[in-house]
Short mmCIF file of C-alpha atoms in Angstrom, two decimals:
data_model
loop_
_atom_site.label_atom_id
_atom_site.label_comp_id
_atom_site.label_asym_id
_atom_site.label_seq_id
_atom_site.Cartn_x
_atom_site.Cartn_y
_atom_site.Cartn_z
CA UNK A 1 19.41 -14.91 -17.89
CA UNK A 2 16.46 -14.29 -20.34
CA UNK A 3 15.92 -10.60 -21.02
CA UNK A 4 12.11 -9.91 -21.90
CA UNK A 5 10.22 -6.86 -23.59
CA UNK A 6 6.77 -6.41 -22.49
CA UNK A 7 5.16 -3.53 -24.55
CA UNK A 8 2.76 -1.74 -22.82
CA UNK A 9 2.18 -1.15 -19.26
CA UNK A 10 -1.70 -1.54 -18.40
CA UNK A 11 -3.17 -4.80 -16.33
CA UNK A 12 -2.27 -7.09 -19.10
CA UNK A 13 1.31 -6.14 -19.36
CA UNK A 14 1.58 -5.76 -15.48
CA UNK A 15 0.48 -9.02 -15.01
CA UNK A 16 2.72 -10.38 -18.08
CA UNK A 17 5.67 -8.91 -16.00
CA UNK A 18 4.83 -10.18 -12.44
CA UNK A 19 4.03 -13.88 -13.82
CA UNK A 20 7.71 -13.82 -15.49
CA UNK A 21 9.59 -13.03 -12.37
CA UNK A 22 7.40 -15.11 -10.30
CA UNK A 23 8.15 -18.41 -12.60
CA UNK A 24 11.62 -17.55 -13.14
CA UNK A 25 14.15 -16.27 -11.22
CA UNK A 26 16.49 -15.12 -13.20
CA UNK A 27 14.61 -12.90 -15.80
CA UNK A 28 14.54 -9.47 -16.55
CA UNK A 29 11.95 -7.34 -17.63
CA UNK A 30 11.83 -4.16 -19.60
CA UNK A 31 7.64 -2.42 -19.42
CA UNK A 32 7.61 -0.02 -22.36
CA UNK A 33 5.09 2.21 -22.50
CA UNK A 34 4.17 5.00 -25.47
CA UNK A 35 2.56 6.83 -22.67
CA UNK A 36 5.05 8.61 -20.01
CA UNK A 37 2.99 6.82 -17.21
CA UNK A 38 1.88 3.89 -16.45
CA UNK A 39 -1.39 2.04 -16.09
CA UNK A 40 -2.95 1.93 -19.26
CA UNK A 41 -6.46 1.80 -18.66
CA UNK A 42 -6.66 1.56 -14.79
CA UNK A 43 -5.43 5.65 -15.50
CA UNK A 44 -6.80 6.68 -18.59
CA UNK A 45 -10.07 4.12 -18.62
CA UNK A 46 -11.25 3.88 -15.44
CA UNK A 47 -13.83 6.40 -14.34
CA UNK A 48 -12.45 9.01 -11.79
CA UNK A 49 -14.79 8.44 -9.13
CA UNK A 50 -14.35 4.93 -9.08
CA UNK A 51 -11.99 4.72 -6.77
CA UNK A 52 -11.73 1.49 -5.98
CA UNK A 53 -11.51 0.44 -8.97
CA UNK A 54 -8.75 3.10 -9.56
CA UNK A 55 -6.67 1.70 -6.47
CA UNK A 56 -5.40 -1.47 -8.93
CA UNK A 57 -3.00 1.26 -9.75
CA UNK A 58 -1.03 -0.18 -5.97
CA UNK A 59 -1.02 -3.45 -7.11
CA UNK A 60 -0.02 -2.25 -10.50
CA UNK A 61 2.98 -0.12 -8.81
CA UNK A 62 4.27 -3.05 -6.68
CA UNK A 63 4.96 -4.65 -10.26
CA UNK A 64 6.65 -1.78 -11.51
CA UNK A 65 9.05 -1.39 -8.55
CA UNK A 66 10.00 -5.43 -8.74
CA UNK A 67 13.98 -5.20 -8.79
CA UNK A 68 13.84 -7.56 -12.08
CA UNK A 69 11.31 -4.83 -13.22
CA UNK A 70 12.48 -1.86 -15.43
CA UNK A 71 9.62 1.01 -16.48
CA UNK A 72 10.64 2.40 -19.90
CA UNK A 73 7.85 5.13 -20.71
CA UNK A 74 7.51 7.31 -23.26
CA UNK A 75 8.84 4.67 -25.76
CA UNK A 76 7.05 4.51 -28.95
CA UNK A 77 7.22 0.61 -30.73
CA UNK A 78 6.25 -0.02 -34.64
CA UNK A 79 5.23 2.82 -37.18
CA UNK A 80 7.40 6.60 -36.42
CA UNK A 81 8.85 4.17 -33.61
CA UNK A 82 11.39 1.20 -32.35
CA UNK A 83 10.82 -1.18 -34.98
CA UNK A 84 9.35 -4.66 -33.88
CA UNK A 85 12.45 -6.06 -35.81
CA UNK A 86 14.59 -3.94 -33.65
CA UNK A 87 12.88 -5.17 -30.24
CA UNK A 88 13.77 -8.31 -31.45
CA UNK A 89 17.59 -7.76 -31.37
CA UNK A 90 17.54 -6.29 -27.87
CA UNK A 91 15.89 -8.83 -26.39
CA UNK A 92 15.29 -12.33 -26.02
CA UNK A 93 11.49 -12.51 -25.88
CA UNK A 94 8.99 -9.41 -26.77
CA UNK A 95 4.89 -9.70 -25.64
CA UNK A 96 2.74 -7.16 -27.30
CA UNK A 97 0.14 -6.17 -24.52
CA UNK A 98 -1.36 -3.06 -26.33
CA UNK A 99 -4.82 -3.72 -26.04
CA UNK A 100 -7.66 -2.57 -28.54
CA UNK A 101 -6.54 1.10 -28.97
CA UNK A 102 -9.71 2.44 -31.18
CA UNK A 103 -13.47 2.33 -31.10
CA UNK A 104 -16.12 0.32 -33.23
CA UNK A 105 -18.17 2.83 -35.27
CA UNK A 106 -22.26 2.68 -36.06
CA UNK A 107 -21.60 2.70 -39.64
CA UNK A 108 -24.73 5.40 -39.88
CA UNK A 109 -25.10 8.51 -41.46
CA UNK A 110 -24.15 11.73 -39.73
CA UNK A 111 -21.78 9.73 -37.63
CA UNK A 112 -18.95 11.99 -37.69
CA UNK A 113 -20.91 14.95 -37.36
CA UNK A 114 -19.24 18.29 -35.10
CA UNK A 115 -20.71 16.77 -31.39
CA UNK A 116 -20.31 13.24 -32.49
CA UNK A 117 -17.63 11.08 -30.41
CA UNK A 118 -16.63 8.02 -29.49
CA UNK A 119 -17.34 7.44 -25.38
CA UNK A 120 -13.60 6.55 -25.52
CA UNK A 121 -12.87 10.29 -26.61
CA UNK A 122 -15.44 11.48 -24.11
CA UNK A 123 -13.58 9.65 -21.35
CA UNK A 124 -9.86 10.43 -22.62
CA UNK A 125 -10.87 14.44 -22.03
CA UNK A 126 -11.73 13.42 -18.52
CA UNK A 127 -9.25 11.81 -17.51
CA UNK A 128 -6.35 13.36 -19.50
CA UNK A 129 -5.00 11.47 -21.92
CA UNK A 130 -2.30 13.36 -23.57
CA UNK A 131 -3.56 12.59 -26.85
CA UNK A 132 -7.12 13.80 -25.99
CA UNK A 133 -8.86 16.98 -27.41
CA UNK A 134 -11.05 19.50 -25.65
CA UNK A 135 -13.25 20.34 -28.48
CA UNK A 136 -16.19 21.61 -26.25
CA UNK A 137 -17.81 18.38 -25.24
CA UNK A 138 -20.46 19.32 -23.28
CA UNK A 139 -20.41 23.12 -24.61
CA UNK A 140 -23.88 24.28 -25.87
CA UNK A 141 -25.32 20.72 -24.89
CA UNK A 142 -28.73 20.47 -23.07
CA UNK A 143 -29.60 17.11 -24.51
CA UNK A 144 -27.14 13.87 -24.46
CA UNK A 145 -27.33 10.12 -26.02
CA UNK A 146 -25.13 7.70 -25.10
CA UNK A 147 -25.71 5.29 -27.87
CA UNK A 148 -25.09 1.48 -25.87
CA UNK A 149 -25.79 -0.83 -22.70
CA UNK A 150 -22.46 -1.34 -20.94
CA UNK A 151 -20.64 -0.29 -18.36
CA UNK A 152 -18.01 2.53 -20.10
CA UNK A 153 -21.80 4.07 -21.32
CA UNK A 154 -22.80 4.02 -18.02
CA UNK A 155 -19.63 5.60 -16.99
CA UNK A 156 -20.10 8.58 -19.43
CA UNK A 157 -23.58 9.05 -18.35
CA UNK A 158 -22.76 9.21 -15.05
CA UNK A 159 -20.23 11.72 -15.20
CA UNK A 160 -22.29 14.02 -17.06
CA UNK A 161 -24.79 13.94 -14.36
CA UNK A 162 -22.33 14.45 -11.79
CA UNK A 163 -21.98 17.68 -10.12
CA UNK A 164 -18.69 19.70 -9.22
CA UNK A 165 -18.89 19.22 -5.78
CA UNK A 166 -18.70 15.32 -6.39
CA UNK A 167 -16.24 15.53 -9.29
CA UNK A 168 -13.72 18.30 -7.35
CA UNK A 169 -12.17 15.34 -5.14
CA UNK A 170 -11.47 13.29 -7.95
CA UNK A 171 -8.45 13.14 -10.12
CA UNK A 172 -10.57 14.71 -13.18
CA UNK A 173 -7.90 17.32 -15.11
CA UNK A 174 -9.78 21.19 -13.80
CA UNK A 175 -10.33 22.32 -17.71
CA UNK A 176 -12.43 19.36 -17.41
CA UNK A 177 -13.77 19.73 -13.98
CA UNK A 178 -14.40 23.43 -15.24
CA UNK A 179 -16.50 22.12 -18.16
CA UNK A 180 -18.75 19.64 -16.78
CA UNK A 181 -19.57 21.61 -13.48
CA UNK A 182 -20.77 24.62 -16.30
CA UNK A 183 -22.54 21.69 -18.21
CA UNK A 184 -26.52 22.85 -18.80
CA UNK A 185 -26.64 18.71 -20.09
CA UNK A 186 -30.09 18.08 -18.32
CA UNK A 187 -31.15 15.23 -20.11
CA UNK A 188 -29.57 12.25 -20.74
CA UNK A 189 -30.00 9.23 -22.64
CA UNK A 190 -28.83 5.71 -22.85
CA UNK A 191 -29.93 3.58 -25.78
CA UNK A 192 -29.54 -0.09 -26.58
CA UNK A 193 -30.52 -2.07 -29.52
CA UNK A 194 -32.08 -5.03 -27.78
CA UNK A 195 -33.52 -5.23 -24.31
CA UNK A 196 -32.78 -5.13 -20.45
CA UNK A 197 -31.82 -9.21 -19.97
CA UNK A 198 -29.00 -8.60 -23.02
CA UNK A 199 -27.59 -5.68 -21.64
CA UNK A 200 -23.60 -5.65 -20.50
CA UNK A 201 -23.61 -3.31 -17.50
CA UNK A 202 -22.81 -4.68 -14.00
CA UNK A 203 -25.28 -4.55 -11.31
CA UNK A 204 -23.03 -2.35 -9.52
CA UNK A 205 -22.82 -0.04 -11.97
CA UNK A 206 -26.33 0.07 -12.88
CA UNK A 207 -27.19 1.14 -8.94
CA UNK A 208 -24.67 3.89 -9.35
CA UNK A 209 -27.08 6.19 -11.54
CA UNK A 210 -29.74 5.57 -9.19
CA UNK A 211 -27.92 6.72 -6.42
CA UNK A 212 -26.73 9.87 -8.18
CA UNK A 213 -27.77 13.36 -6.33
CA UNK A 214 -30.58 15.40 -8.39
CA UNK A 215 -30.95 13.06 -10.58
CA UNK A 216 -33.80 10.78 -11.87
CA UNK A 217 -33.82 7.77 -13.61
CA UNK A 218 -36.90 6.78 -15.87
CA UNK A 219 -37.51 3.44 -17.89
CA UNK A 220 -40.04 3.07 -20.12
CA UNK A 221 -41.97 0.13 -18.91
CA UNK A 222 -43.93 -0.87 -22.20
CA UNK A 223 -39.91 -1.09 -23.68
CA UNK A 224 -38.48 -3.67 -21.06
CA UNK A 225 -42.38 -5.70 -21.79
CA UNK A 226 -40.83 -6.25 -24.73
CA UNK A 227 -38.22 -8.46 -23.38
CA UNK A 228 -39.64 -11.95 -22.77
CA UNK A 229 -36.67 -12.73 -19.72
CA UNK A 230 -38.03 -9.16 -18.37
CA UNK A 231 -41.35 -10.46 -18.14
CA UNK A 232 -39.91 -13.96 -16.63
CA UNK A 233 -36.79 -13.21 -15.35
CA UNK A 234 -36.27 -16.41 -13.25
CA UNK A 235 -33.82 -18.37 -16.19
CA UNK A 236 -31.39 -15.83 -16.09
CA UNK A 237 -28.06 -15.77 -14.91
CA UNK A 238 -27.81 -13.94 -11.77
CA UNK A 239 -26.19 -10.91 -12.78
CA UNK A 240 -28.85 -9.80 -15.84
CA UNK A 241 -31.36 -11.08 -13.56
CA UNK A 242 -30.53 -8.47 -10.54
CA UNK A 243 -30.16 -5.60 -13.74
CA UNK A 244 -33.99 -6.80 -14.81
CA UNK A 245 -34.87 -6.21 -11.01
CA UNK A 246 -33.00 -3.16 -10.75
CA UNK A 247 -34.92 -1.58 -14.06
CA UNK A 248 -38.14 -2.74 -12.95
CA UNK A 249 -37.71 -0.86 -9.69
CA UNK A 250 -37.26 1.87 -11.54
CA UNK A 251 -40.17 1.85 -13.97
CA UNK A 252 -42.46 1.09 -11.48
CA UNK A 253 -41.19 4.33 -9.21
CA UNK A 254 -43.40 7.54 -9.04
CA UNK A 255 -41.43 10.56 -10.68
CA UNK A 256 -39.89 12.90 -9.04
CA UNK A 257 -38.29 16.75 -9.05
CA UNK A 258 -34.66 16.88 -10.18
CA UNK A 259 -32.57 18.90 -12.19
CA UNK A 260 -31.36 16.03 -14.45
CA UNK A 261 -33.05 13.18 -15.84
CA UNK A 262 -31.15 9.73 -17.22
CA UNK A 263 -33.42 7.93 -19.64
CA UNK A 264 -33.01 3.89 -19.95
CA UNK A 265 -34.12 3.23 -23.56
CA UNK A 266 -34.52 -0.15 -24.92
CA UNK A 267 -34.79 -1.63 -28.37
CA UNK A 268 -33.37 1.21 -29.77
CA UNK A 269 -31.38 1.00 -33.31
CA UNK A 270 -29.19 3.98 -34.34
CA UNK A 271 -29.89 4.65 -38.24
CA UNK A 272 -29.33 8.25 -38.81
CA UNK A 273 -27.84 11.73 -37.09
CA UNK A 274 -29.42 14.19 -37.84
CA UNK A 275 -28.23 17.86 -38.45
CA UNK A 276 -28.85 21.04 -37.97
CA UNK A 277 -26.39 24.09 -38.57
CA UNK A 278 -23.98 22.46 -39.22
CA UNK A 279 -23.97 20.15 -35.90
CA UNK A 280 -25.91 17.20 -34.53
CA UNK A 281 -29.03 17.82 -33.73
CA UNK A 282 -30.86 14.92 -32.59
CA UNK A 283 -30.49 10.59 -33.74
CA UNK A 284 -33.15 8.91 -35.39
CA UNK A 285 -33.42 4.97 -34.10
CA UNK A 286 -35.53 2.56 -35.45
CA UNK A 287 -37.86 0.62 -33.13
CA UNK A 288 -36.55 -3.22 -32.80
CA UNK A 289 -38.39 -5.97 -31.21
CA UNK A 290 -36.95 -9.63 -30.60
CA UNK A 291 -36.34 -12.19 -33.70
CA UNK A 292 -36.36 -15.42 -31.26
CA UNK A 293 -32.88 -16.11 -31.59
CA UNK A 294 -31.14 -13.81 -29.17
CA UNK A 295 -30.99 -10.58 -31.78
CA UNK A 296 -33.21 -7.98 -32.63
CA UNK A 297 -35.21 -7.66 -36.23
CA UNK A 298 -36.44 -3.56 -37.43
CA UNK A 299 -39.90 -3.11 -37.26
CA UNK A 300 -40.15 0.03 -39.41
CA UNK A 301 -40.87 2.31 -36.82
CA UNK A 302 -38.45 5.55 -35.98
CA UNK A 303 -38.32 7.92 -33.16
CA UNK A 304 -36.09 11.29 -33.23
CA UNK A 305 -34.40 12.32 -30.04
CA UNK A 306 -32.92 15.31 -29.49
CA UNK A 307 -29.54 15.34 -28.77
CA UNK A 308 -26.17 17.93 -29.44
CA UNK A 309 -24.10 15.36 -28.00
CA UNK A 310 -23.67 12.47 -28.81
CA UNK A 311 -21.58 9.62 -27.42
CA UNK A 312 -21.13 5.92 -29.19
CA UNK A 313 -20.56 3.51 -26.52
CA UNK A 314 -20.33 -0.07 -28.74
CA UNK A 315 -16.80 -1.86 -28.71
CA UNK A 316 -13.39 -1.45 -29.12
CA UNK A 317 -11.38 -2.92 -31.78
CA UNK A 318 -7.52 -4.02 -32.25
CA UNK A 319 -5.60 -2.25 -34.72
CA UNK A 320 -2.11 -3.52 -36.40
CA UNK A 321 0.80 -3.09 -35.60
CA UNK A 322 3.64 -2.23 -37.51
CA UNK A 323 5.67 -5.67 -37.90
CA UNK A 324 3.04 -7.64 -36.07
CA UNK A 325 0.51 -9.96 -38.10
CA UNK A 326 -2.61 -9.10 -37.79
CA UNK A 327 -5.83 -10.78 -38.09
CA UNK A 328 -9.26 -8.04 -39.76
CA UNK A 329 -11.33 -10.41 -39.07
CA UNK A 330 -10.77 -10.83 -35.23
CA UNK A 331 -8.90 -7.31 -34.50
CA UNK A 332 -6.40 -9.47 -33.07
CA UNK A 333 -2.75 -11.03 -33.54
CA UNK A 334 -3.06 -14.48 -34.78
CA UNK A 335 -1.31 -17.03 -31.55
CA UNK A 336 -0.96 -20.10 -30.44
CA UNK A 337 -1.24 -20.24 -25.97
CA UNK A 338 0.04 -16.90 -26.58
CA UNK A 339 2.54 -17.35 -29.28
CA UNK A 340 2.51 -15.09 -32.60
CA UNK A 341 1.67 -17.04 -35.58
CA UNK A 342 3.13 -16.12 -38.80
CA UNK A 343 1.59 -17.06 -41.72
CA UNK A 344 0.71 -20.33 -39.44
CA UNK A 345 3.87 -21.31 -37.99
CA UNK A 346 5.22 -19.89 -34.59
CA UNK A 347 7.14 -17.03 -34.84
CA UNK A 348 9.90 -17.97 -31.95
CA UNK A 349 10.43 -14.84 -29.51
CA UNK A 350 7.21 -13.18 -30.06
CA UNK A 351 3.95 -13.40 -27.99
CA UNK A 352 0.61 -11.41 -27.38
CA UNK A 353 -1.24 -11.24 -24.19
CA UNK A 354 -4.50 -9.07 -23.35
CA UNK A 355 -6.84 -7.56 -25.64
CA UNK A 356 -4.70 -7.38 -28.72
CA UNK A 357 -4.44 -11.38 -28.15
CA UNK A 358 -7.76 -12.52 -27.49
CA UNK A 359 -10.26 -9.78 -28.71
CA UNK A 360 -11.68 -6.34 -26.14
CA UNK A 361 -13.64 -8.97 -24.11
CA UNK A 362 -13.52 -9.84 -20.13
CA UNK A 363 -12.80 -7.45 -16.52
CA UNK A 364 -9.78 -6.36 -15.29
CA UNK A 365 -8.99 -9.97 -13.84
CA UNK A 366 -9.21 -11.69 -16.59
CA UNK A 367 -6.10 -10.37 -18.08
CA UNK A 368 -4.40 -12.19 -14.48
CA UNK A 369 -4.67 -15.91 -16.41
CA UNK A 370 -4.65 -14.21 -19.80
CA UNK A 371 -0.98 -13.01 -19.40
CA UNK A 372 -0.38 -16.54 -17.56
CA UNK A 373 -0.60 -18.92 -20.16
CA UNK A 374 1.52 -16.66 -22.37
CA UNK A 375 4.25 -16.52 -19.73
CA UNK A 376 4.10 -20.52 -19.52
CA UNK A 377 4.56 -20.57 -23.31
CA UNK A 378 7.36 -17.90 -23.23
CA UNK A 379 8.93 -19.87 -20.38
CA UNK A 380 8.66 -23.59 -22.36
CA UNK A 381 10.65 -21.50 -25.21
CA UNK A 382 13.09 -20.10 -22.94
CA UNK A 383 15.88 -22.49 -23.12
CA UNK A 384 16.15 -22.13 -26.81
CA UNK A 385 15.38 -18.04 -26.55
CA UNK A 386 18.33 -17.53 -23.95
CA UNK A 387 20.83 -18.72 -26.26
CA UNK A 388 20.85 -15.79 -28.99
CA UNK A 389 23.34 -13.71 -27.34
CA UNK A 390 22.03 -9.68 -27.07
CA UNK A 391 24.12 -6.68 -27.96
CA UNK A 392 23.81 -5.38 -24.10
CA UNK A 393 21.51 -3.80 -21.85
CA UNK A 394 18.74 -2.91 -24.25
CA UNK A 395 18.31 0.65 -22.12
CA UNK A 396 21.57 1.56 -23.53
CA UNK A 397 20.69 0.47 -27.16
CA UNK A 398 17.97 2.46 -27.32
CA UNK A 399 19.52 5.62 -26.15
CA UNK A 400 22.35 5.00 -28.71
CA UNK A 401 19.29 4.86 -31.03
CA UNK A 402 18.33 8.84 -30.04
CA UNK A 403 15.50 7.31 -27.70
CA UNK A 404 15.31 8.46 -24.06
CA UNK A 405 12.98 6.82 -21.82
CA UNK A 406 11.32 8.08 -19.19
CA UNK A 407 12.69 6.00 -16.34
CA UNK A 408 10.90 5.24 -13.04
CA UNK A 409 12.39 8.26 -11.33
CA UNK A 410 10.09 9.93 -14.15
CA UNK A 411 6.69 8.95 -13.25
CA UNK A 412 7.35 9.23 -9.39
CA UNK A 413 8.65 12.89 -10.70
CA UNK A 414 4.93 13.25 -12.73
CA UNK A 415 3.45 12.21 -9.48
CA UNK A 416 5.06 14.66 -7.28
CA UNK A 417 4.20 17.05 -9.70
CA UNK A 418 0.42 16.62 -9.84
CA UNK A 419 0.39 16.38 -5.97
CA UNK A 420 1.38 19.96 -6.49
CA UNK A 421 -1.21 20.95 -8.97
CA UNK A 422 -3.74 19.35 -6.66
CA UNK A 423 -2.49 21.47 -3.70
CA UNK A 424 -2.52 24.92 -6.02
CA UNK A 425 -5.63 24.36 -6.68
CA UNK A 426 -7.47 23.69 -3.43
CA UNK A 427 -7.70 19.62 -4.32
CA UNK A 428 -6.44 16.48 -3.97
CA UNK A 429 -3.80 15.13 -7.01
CA UNK A 430 -5.27 16.57 -10.24
CA UNK A 431 -3.90 15.39 -13.18
CA UNK A 432 -1.78 16.54 -15.71
CA UNK A 433 -3.31 16.74 -18.92
CA UNK A 434 -0.54 17.17 -21.93
CA UNK A 435 2.47 15.80 -23.03
CA UNK A 436 4.36 19.19 -22.68
CA UNK A 437 3.95 19.33 -18.86
CA UNK A 438 4.03 15.83 -18.65
CA UNK A 439 7.56 15.46 -19.98
CA UNK A 440 8.33 18.65 -18.52
CA UNK A 441 8.03 16.94 -15.05
CA UNK A 442 8.96 13.73 -15.75
CA UNK A 443 12.70 15.96 -16.66
CA UNK A 444 12.83 17.12 -13.57
CA UNK A 445 13.66 13.86 -12.20
CA UNK A 446 17.16 14.36 -14.02
CA UNK A 447 17.77 17.82 -12.36
#
């Protein structure tokens, strides 16, 4: 019997577990996660008002409820947790599906001013990630600048523009809902350094901005016209061409009265965050123009946009995991077909899948073929791997090491507690927002 540990219970981890049990009838899989809750970014990264995408949790749930799959939450791997070498002792193979855990920085003066955050920090707050901090994101803010033109940037701009009536039916934690309901943010600027034809958002996400109640989307036609592909989008792939069509419609639409405005801005590169009374007060941008090679160049002309809240959404990057090799140039673990490479040689029994394998690219579904490639490599190695005798049930060994994982029954208890909280608040399910309440709820399963 082949025992495999999958580290990470997001889409890449669940798809890895799914492929393993589908392709090998004897394999047993333990899915380990640092958090007591499964599903990774589907739970803690997908916007709460995107119910269709969040419904993917039911598919991932089916994987974790498989008779040969075991969920072990609350298990930290690496530094201050279970060492990678210890996992190799307990399992025939270990697949790391740990994602890209941090954000890219702008690298400009003032980026660390109070009021300046990564979009991920903001998303974690309104998604009830237990590591999130509530530092008054929207308190006293009237104007927000979102730097980036991808789907995450669209998400945070949309959430800033939503009203309490639209957010209350979601599973957003109560504190975040109350703060957003009291928000006085009326001007939201979403800014990209390149043109509309190079924006990374999907058309469906983009169109949602135009459907927000009491919100106007504005686009400067002169900025759009700087993009040669905007003037003639016929040669663009279908998705960017549709984006350009949506933006053109907004640019030519007559203005209307609205409580909030989302300003779509292009060809502006952030060069400095400007302070006032010790907090961010504005962002200074340099006007850019296309360089003819797919990039942009600065013009030496500048514009300041007032903002008491700045959210950067310029990409993710992987971080090293203690005990695993790491390529700082790509922020991934070196691998060959998913097999971890140590100093250029395959490390027996160690594998990667997901963003830590390929970088933060693709959509949720991209993790399926990525996971399958890794699992194919692992199962090709299985005959050699299974020869190594293990010390017994890994769960018993972890408990002997002083680790008490949150098992599936504990997660189900958390779900029940979140449903009870929602009912008490006159809402549907409401997420528990902190470690203490999550672990207290999980412990109820043992009573």
